Structure formats: C-alpha cells, structure tokens
Coordinates of C-alpha atoms and ligand atoms in Angstrom, one line a residue:
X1262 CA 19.9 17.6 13.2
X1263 CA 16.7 15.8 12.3
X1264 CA 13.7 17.3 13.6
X1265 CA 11.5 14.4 15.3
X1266 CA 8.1 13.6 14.3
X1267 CA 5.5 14.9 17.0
X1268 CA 3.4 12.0 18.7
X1269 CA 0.2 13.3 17.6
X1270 CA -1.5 10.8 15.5
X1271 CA -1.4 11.4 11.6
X1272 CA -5.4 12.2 10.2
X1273 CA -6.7 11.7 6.8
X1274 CA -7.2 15.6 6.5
X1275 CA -3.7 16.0 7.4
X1276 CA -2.3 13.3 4.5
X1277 CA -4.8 15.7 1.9
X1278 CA -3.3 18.9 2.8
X1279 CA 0.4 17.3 2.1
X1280 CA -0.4 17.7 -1.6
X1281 CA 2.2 19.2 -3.6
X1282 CA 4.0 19.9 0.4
X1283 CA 7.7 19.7 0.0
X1284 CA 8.1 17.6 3.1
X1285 CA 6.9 14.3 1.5
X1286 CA 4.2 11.5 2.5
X1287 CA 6.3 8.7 4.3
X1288 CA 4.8 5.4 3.8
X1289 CA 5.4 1.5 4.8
X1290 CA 3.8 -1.6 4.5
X1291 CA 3.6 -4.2 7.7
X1292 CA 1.8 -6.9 9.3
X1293 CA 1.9 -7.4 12.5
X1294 CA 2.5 -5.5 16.3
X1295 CA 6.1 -5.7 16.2
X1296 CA 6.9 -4.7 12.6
X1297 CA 4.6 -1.8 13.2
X1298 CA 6.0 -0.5 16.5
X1299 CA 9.2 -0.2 14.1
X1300 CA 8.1 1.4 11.8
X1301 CA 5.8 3.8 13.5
X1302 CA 8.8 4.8 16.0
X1303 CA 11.0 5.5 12.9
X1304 CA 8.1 8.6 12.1
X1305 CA 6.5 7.1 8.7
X1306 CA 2.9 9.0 8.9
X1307 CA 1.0 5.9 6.9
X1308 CA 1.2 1.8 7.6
X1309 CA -0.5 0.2 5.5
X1310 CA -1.4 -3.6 6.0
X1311 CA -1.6 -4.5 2.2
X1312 CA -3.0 -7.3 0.3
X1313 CA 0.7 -8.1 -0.3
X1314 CA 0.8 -9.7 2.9
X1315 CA -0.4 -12.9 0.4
X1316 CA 3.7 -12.9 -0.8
X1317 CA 5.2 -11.8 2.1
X1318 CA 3.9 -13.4 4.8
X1319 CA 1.9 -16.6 3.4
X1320 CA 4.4 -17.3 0.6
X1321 CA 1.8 -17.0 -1.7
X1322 CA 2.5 -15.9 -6.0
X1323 CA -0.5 -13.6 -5.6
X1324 CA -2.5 -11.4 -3.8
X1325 CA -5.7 -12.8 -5.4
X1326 CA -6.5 -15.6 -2.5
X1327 CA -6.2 -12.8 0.9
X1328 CA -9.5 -12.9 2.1
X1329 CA -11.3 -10.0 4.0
X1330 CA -10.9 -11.7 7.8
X1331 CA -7.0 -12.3 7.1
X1332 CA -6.6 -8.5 6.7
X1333 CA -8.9 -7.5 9.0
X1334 CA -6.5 -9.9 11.6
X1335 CA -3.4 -8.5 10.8
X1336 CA -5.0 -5.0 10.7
X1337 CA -5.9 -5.7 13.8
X1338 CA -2.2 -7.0 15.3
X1339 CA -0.9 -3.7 13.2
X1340 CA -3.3 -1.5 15.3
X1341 CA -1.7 -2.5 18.7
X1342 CA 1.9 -1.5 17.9
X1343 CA 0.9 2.4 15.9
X1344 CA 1.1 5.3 18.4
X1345 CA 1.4 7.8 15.6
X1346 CA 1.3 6.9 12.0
X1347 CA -2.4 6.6 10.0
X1348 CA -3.6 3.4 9.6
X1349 CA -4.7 2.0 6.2
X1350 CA -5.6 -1.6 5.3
X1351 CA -6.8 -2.9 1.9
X1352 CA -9.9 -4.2 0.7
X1353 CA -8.7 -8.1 -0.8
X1354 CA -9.9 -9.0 -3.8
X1355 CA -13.4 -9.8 -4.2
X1356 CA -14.5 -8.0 -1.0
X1357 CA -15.0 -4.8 -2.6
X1358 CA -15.7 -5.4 -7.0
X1359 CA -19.5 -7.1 -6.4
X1360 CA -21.4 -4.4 -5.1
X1361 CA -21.6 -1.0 -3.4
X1362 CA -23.4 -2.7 -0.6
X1363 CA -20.2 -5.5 -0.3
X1364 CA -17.8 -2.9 -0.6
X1365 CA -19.5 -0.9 2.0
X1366 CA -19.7 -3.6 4.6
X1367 CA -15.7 -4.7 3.9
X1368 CA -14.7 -1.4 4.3
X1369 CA -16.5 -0.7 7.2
X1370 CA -16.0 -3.8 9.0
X1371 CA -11.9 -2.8 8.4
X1372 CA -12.2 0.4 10.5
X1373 CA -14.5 -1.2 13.4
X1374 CA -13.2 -4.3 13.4
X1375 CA -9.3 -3.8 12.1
X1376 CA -8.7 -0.5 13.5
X1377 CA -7.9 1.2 10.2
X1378 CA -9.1 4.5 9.4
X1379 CA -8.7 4.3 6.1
X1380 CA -9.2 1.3 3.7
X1381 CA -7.4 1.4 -0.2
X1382 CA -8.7 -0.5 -2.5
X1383 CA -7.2 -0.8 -6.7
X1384 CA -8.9 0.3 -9.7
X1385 CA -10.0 3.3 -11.8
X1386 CA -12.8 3.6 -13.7
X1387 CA -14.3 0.8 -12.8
X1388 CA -14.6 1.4 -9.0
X1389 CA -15.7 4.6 -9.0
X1390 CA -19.0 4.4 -7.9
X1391 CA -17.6 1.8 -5.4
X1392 CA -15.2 4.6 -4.1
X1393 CA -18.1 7.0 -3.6
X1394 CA -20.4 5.0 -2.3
X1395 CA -18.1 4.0 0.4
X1396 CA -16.7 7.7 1.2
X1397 CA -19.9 8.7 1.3
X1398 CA -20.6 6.8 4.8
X1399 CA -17.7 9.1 6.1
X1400 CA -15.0 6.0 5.4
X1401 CA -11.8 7.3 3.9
X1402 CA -10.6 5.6 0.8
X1403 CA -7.0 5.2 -1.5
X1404 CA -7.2 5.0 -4.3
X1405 CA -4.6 2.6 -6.4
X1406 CA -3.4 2.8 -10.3
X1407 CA -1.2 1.8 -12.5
X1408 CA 0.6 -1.6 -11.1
X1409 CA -2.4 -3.2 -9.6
X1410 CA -1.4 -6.7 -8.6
X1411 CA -5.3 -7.7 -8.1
X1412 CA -4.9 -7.5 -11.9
X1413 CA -2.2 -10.1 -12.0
X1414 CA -4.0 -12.3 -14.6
X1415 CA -4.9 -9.2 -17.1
X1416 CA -1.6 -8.2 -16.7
X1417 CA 0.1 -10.8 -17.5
X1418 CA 2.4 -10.5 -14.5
X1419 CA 3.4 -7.8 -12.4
X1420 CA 4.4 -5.4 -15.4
X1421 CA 5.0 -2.3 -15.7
X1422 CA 1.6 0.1 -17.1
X1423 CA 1.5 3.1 -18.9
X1424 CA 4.0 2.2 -21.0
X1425 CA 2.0 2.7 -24.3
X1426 CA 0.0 5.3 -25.3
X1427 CA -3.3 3.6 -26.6
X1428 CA -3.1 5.6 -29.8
X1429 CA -6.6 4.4 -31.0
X1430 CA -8.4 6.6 -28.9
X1431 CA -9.6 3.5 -26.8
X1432 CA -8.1 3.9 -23.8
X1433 CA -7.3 -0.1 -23.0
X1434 CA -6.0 -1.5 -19.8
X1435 CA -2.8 -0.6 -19.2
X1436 CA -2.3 2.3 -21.6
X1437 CA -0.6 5.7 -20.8
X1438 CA -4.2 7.3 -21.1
X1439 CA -5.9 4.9 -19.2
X1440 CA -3.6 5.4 -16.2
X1441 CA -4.3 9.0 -16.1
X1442 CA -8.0 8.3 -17.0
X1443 CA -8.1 6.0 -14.2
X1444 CA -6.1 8.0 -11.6
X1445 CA -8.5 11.3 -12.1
X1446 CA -11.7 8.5 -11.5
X1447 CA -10.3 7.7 -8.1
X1448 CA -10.0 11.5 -7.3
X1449 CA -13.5 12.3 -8.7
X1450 CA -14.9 9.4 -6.5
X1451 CA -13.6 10.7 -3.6
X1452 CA -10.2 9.2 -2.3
X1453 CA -8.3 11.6 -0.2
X1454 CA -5.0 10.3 -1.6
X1455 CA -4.3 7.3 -4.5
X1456 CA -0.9 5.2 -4.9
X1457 CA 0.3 5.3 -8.3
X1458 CA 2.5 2.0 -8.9
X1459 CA 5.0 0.9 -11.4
X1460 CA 4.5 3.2 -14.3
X1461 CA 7.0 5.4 -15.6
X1462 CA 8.3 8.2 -14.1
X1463 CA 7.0 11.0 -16.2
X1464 CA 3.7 9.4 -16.5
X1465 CA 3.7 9.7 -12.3
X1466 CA 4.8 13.4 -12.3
X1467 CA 2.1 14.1 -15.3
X1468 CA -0.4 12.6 -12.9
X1469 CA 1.0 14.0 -9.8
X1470 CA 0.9 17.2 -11.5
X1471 CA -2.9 17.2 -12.9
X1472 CA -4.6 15.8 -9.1
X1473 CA -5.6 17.9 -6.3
X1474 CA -5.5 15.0 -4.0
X1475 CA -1.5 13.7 -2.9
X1476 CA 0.0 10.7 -5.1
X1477 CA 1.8 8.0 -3.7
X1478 CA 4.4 6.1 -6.0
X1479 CA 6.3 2.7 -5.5
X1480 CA 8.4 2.2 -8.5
X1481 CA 6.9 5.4 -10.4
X1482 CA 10.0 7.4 -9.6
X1483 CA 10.8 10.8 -7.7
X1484 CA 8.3 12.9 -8.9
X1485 CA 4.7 12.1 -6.6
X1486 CA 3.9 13.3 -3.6
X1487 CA 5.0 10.7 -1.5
X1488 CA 6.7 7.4 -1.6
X1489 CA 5.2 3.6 0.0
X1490 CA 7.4 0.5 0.3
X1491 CA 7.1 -2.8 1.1
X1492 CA 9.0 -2.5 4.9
X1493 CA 10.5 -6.3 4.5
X1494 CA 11.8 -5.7 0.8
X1495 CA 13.6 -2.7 2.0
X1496 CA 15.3 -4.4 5.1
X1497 CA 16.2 -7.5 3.3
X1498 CA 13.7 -10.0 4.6
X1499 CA 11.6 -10.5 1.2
X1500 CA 12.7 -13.9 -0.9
X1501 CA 12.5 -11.7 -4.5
X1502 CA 12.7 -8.0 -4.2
X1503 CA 11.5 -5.8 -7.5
X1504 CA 14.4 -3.5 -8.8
X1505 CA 13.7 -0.4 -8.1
X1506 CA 13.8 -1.2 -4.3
X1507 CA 16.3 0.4 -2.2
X1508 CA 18.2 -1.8 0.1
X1509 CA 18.8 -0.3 3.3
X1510 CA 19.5 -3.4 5.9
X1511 CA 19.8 -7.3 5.1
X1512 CA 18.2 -8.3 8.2
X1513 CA 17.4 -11.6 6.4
X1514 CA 21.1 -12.2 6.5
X1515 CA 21.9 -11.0 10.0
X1516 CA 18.8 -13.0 11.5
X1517 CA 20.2 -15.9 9.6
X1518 CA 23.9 -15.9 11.4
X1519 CA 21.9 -15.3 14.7
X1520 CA 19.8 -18.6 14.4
X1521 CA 23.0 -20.4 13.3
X1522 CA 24.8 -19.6 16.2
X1523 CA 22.2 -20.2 18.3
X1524 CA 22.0 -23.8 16.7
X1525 CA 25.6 -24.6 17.2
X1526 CA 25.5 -23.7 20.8
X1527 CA 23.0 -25.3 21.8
X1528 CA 24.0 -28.5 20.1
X1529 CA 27.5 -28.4 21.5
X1530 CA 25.7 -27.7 25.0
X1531 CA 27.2 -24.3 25.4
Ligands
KIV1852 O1 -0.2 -4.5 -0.9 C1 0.6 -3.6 -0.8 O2 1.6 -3.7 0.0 C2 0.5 -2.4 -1.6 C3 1.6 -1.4 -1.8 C4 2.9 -1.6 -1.3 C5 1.3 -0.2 -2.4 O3 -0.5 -2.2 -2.2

C-alpha cells in the first residue's frame, strides 16, 4: 500500500535536505486553482507556475513575451487550490537579467503578491550575482540549466545542451563544461535546489553527483534528484508534447468526446 503524503505544507529547507534522499523530489507544473488542487491532492511536494504557461496556456512559440503581472496572476489562482505542495513561480524574461535591484523587486513582488515562496529563474554564470542578491533578502531561488527556453534564440530552438564538450577550453553556451560550469554558479549563488533540463543523462548524474543542493531534471534522465513535468503534457492536453514525456492520461481526447456529446444533445434537444 502506498503511504499518503502528510498535509503539512512542503518548506524550502525540507526540498534541500531531499538531496541525494532515495524518496525523490515530485514536481508539476500548473496554472490555475483547479489544475492545482489536482495536483497538489495527488502529493507532488513542488507546483511550479512556469514561464511555459506562454505555450500552454496562451498558445504562444515562446516563453520570451510572459510578462511579470501574467505570472504573478496565475501564481496567484495557483495559490488558492495548494494545501500542501511548495509553491514556486518564475521570474519571465526580462524581469530578472537588468539589475539586481529589478530582479529583487520581481522576485519579491512574486512571493507578496503571487503567493510563491520561492521564485526560479534560468541561467548560470551570468545570474549569479542576480541569484545572491535576491537570496540574500531571505527569498528562495531555483536555479535552471541546461535547456533554458528563455534562450530560445541562442539556441536555435529548444535543443538539447551539453551535448559537446567545448574542447577549446572556452567553455561556450551550450557545451558539456559550460552546463556543469553553470550549474555549480547557481549553487554558489545560493539556490536551494536548480532544474537541470534537456541535457544528457550522464551529464545530469555527473552534475547531480558534484552539487550539494538537490537537482531537478526534465528530459535529463533517471539519475537527479528529482523529476518536474509539464502536468498538461503528461495528461494529454498539450498540442506538441517533447519525447521524452511519459503519457499517463489523454484527457485531451476524453474532454473532446464529452463536448461532442454534449453538442449533439443539445442540438437534437435531448
Ligand atoms: O516553465 C516551465 O514549466 C519550466 C519547467 C517545466 C522546468 O521551467
């Protein structure tokens, strides 16, 4: 029998001390109160609201146009429907890269205003005096490497990193070093906890394996400390669904033949 998860709410020092625990980090995306009631009642310990509410929920090809009061509204309708899980929202794009002082004030208003108590926010290197200047006003932070759709446009796509190994001692974008040199930025800044996205999966369990703070892969394979999902790409609501996903319900489907028959009854006057 499955042991159910207690009701106490789920705390940032609690998602630290899961490093390296063999009971992994549970983790799912969502958007709004009743999504989030869902998912909280099925015993994930972390919702996030993500930037990748842009696709999902506005139809959009990127995350790059989410603004800071979208997230901080859905963070908001998320809040309502959590009993037990942590709450994290991200920082869009742009509300966090100008300034210390920017980044401070986004991710503070996400916690008074959106309900969060955490914010995550993408980037290695180069945020991490962004990372520590918002920890150090007591506001939590997750880090994000590898696969960081904010970096569609350097990407080229939303392609796999950490594929090469830069091999001129350079460290570009993208290569195996600069995942790992980016990853052990994030935990030097201060993040209690840093996703680690579509990179291979020994580069995930190499990286999993040199942090003291818990990793959290989506398409990175087995090896990290816990595992995040976008909720409607693994219940078959999402339009285009990457490969490594999991299918566990096409709810898409089964909505689909609800509305239908709801059509034909009500036309035929039932
Ligand atoms: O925006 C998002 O949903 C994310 C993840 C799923 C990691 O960043």
């Amino acid at each position: 029998m499955t042991k159910e998860p207690s009701l106490q709410r789920v705390t940032v020092p609690e998602i630290f001390k899961r490093k390296g625990h063999p009971s992994k980090i549970t983790a799912l995306t969502a958007y709004d109160y009743t999504v989030a009631r869902i998912v909280d009642a099925a015993g994930v310990d972390v919702v996030l609201v993500g930037d990748s509410l842009g696709t999902v929920v506005q139809g959009l090809e990127t995350t790059l146009p989410v603004t800071l009061e979208e997230m901080i509204y859905h963070a908001r309708c998320v809040a309502r429907g959590l009993k037990r899980a942590l709450l994290v929202s991200d920082l869009p794009f742009l509300s966090y890269q100008p300034s210390s002082e920017r980044a401070i004030e986004a991710a503070g208003r996400m916690l008074k205003e959106g309900g969060a108590a955490a914010v995550k926010l993408e980037g290695g290197l180069a945020v991490g005096g962004i990372i520590a200047a918002i920890t150090s006003f007591d506001i939590p932070v997750m880090g994000h490497v590898g696969l960081t759709p904010q970096s569609f446009h350097r990407m080229g796509g939303h392609k796999i990193q950490g594929r090469q190994s830069a091999g001129n001692g350079k460290c570009l974008p993208g290569s195996r070093e600069r995942v790992i040199e980016d990853a052990l930025a994030v935990e030097e800044a201060g993040a209690f906890a840093v996703v680690i996205e579509g990179v291979p999966h020994d580069l995930a369990a190499e990286i999993t394996e040199k942090l003291s703070i818990p990793t959290i892969g989506i398409g990175a394979g087995p090896h990290c400390d816990g595992q995040i999902l976008v909720t409607h790409d693994l219940l078959g609501l999402s339009a285009k669904v990457p490969g490594f996903v999991k299918r566990r319900a096409d709810l898409g489907v089964l909505a689909e033949e609800a509305l239908r028959s709801y059509v034909e009854e009500v036309r035929g006057g039932v």
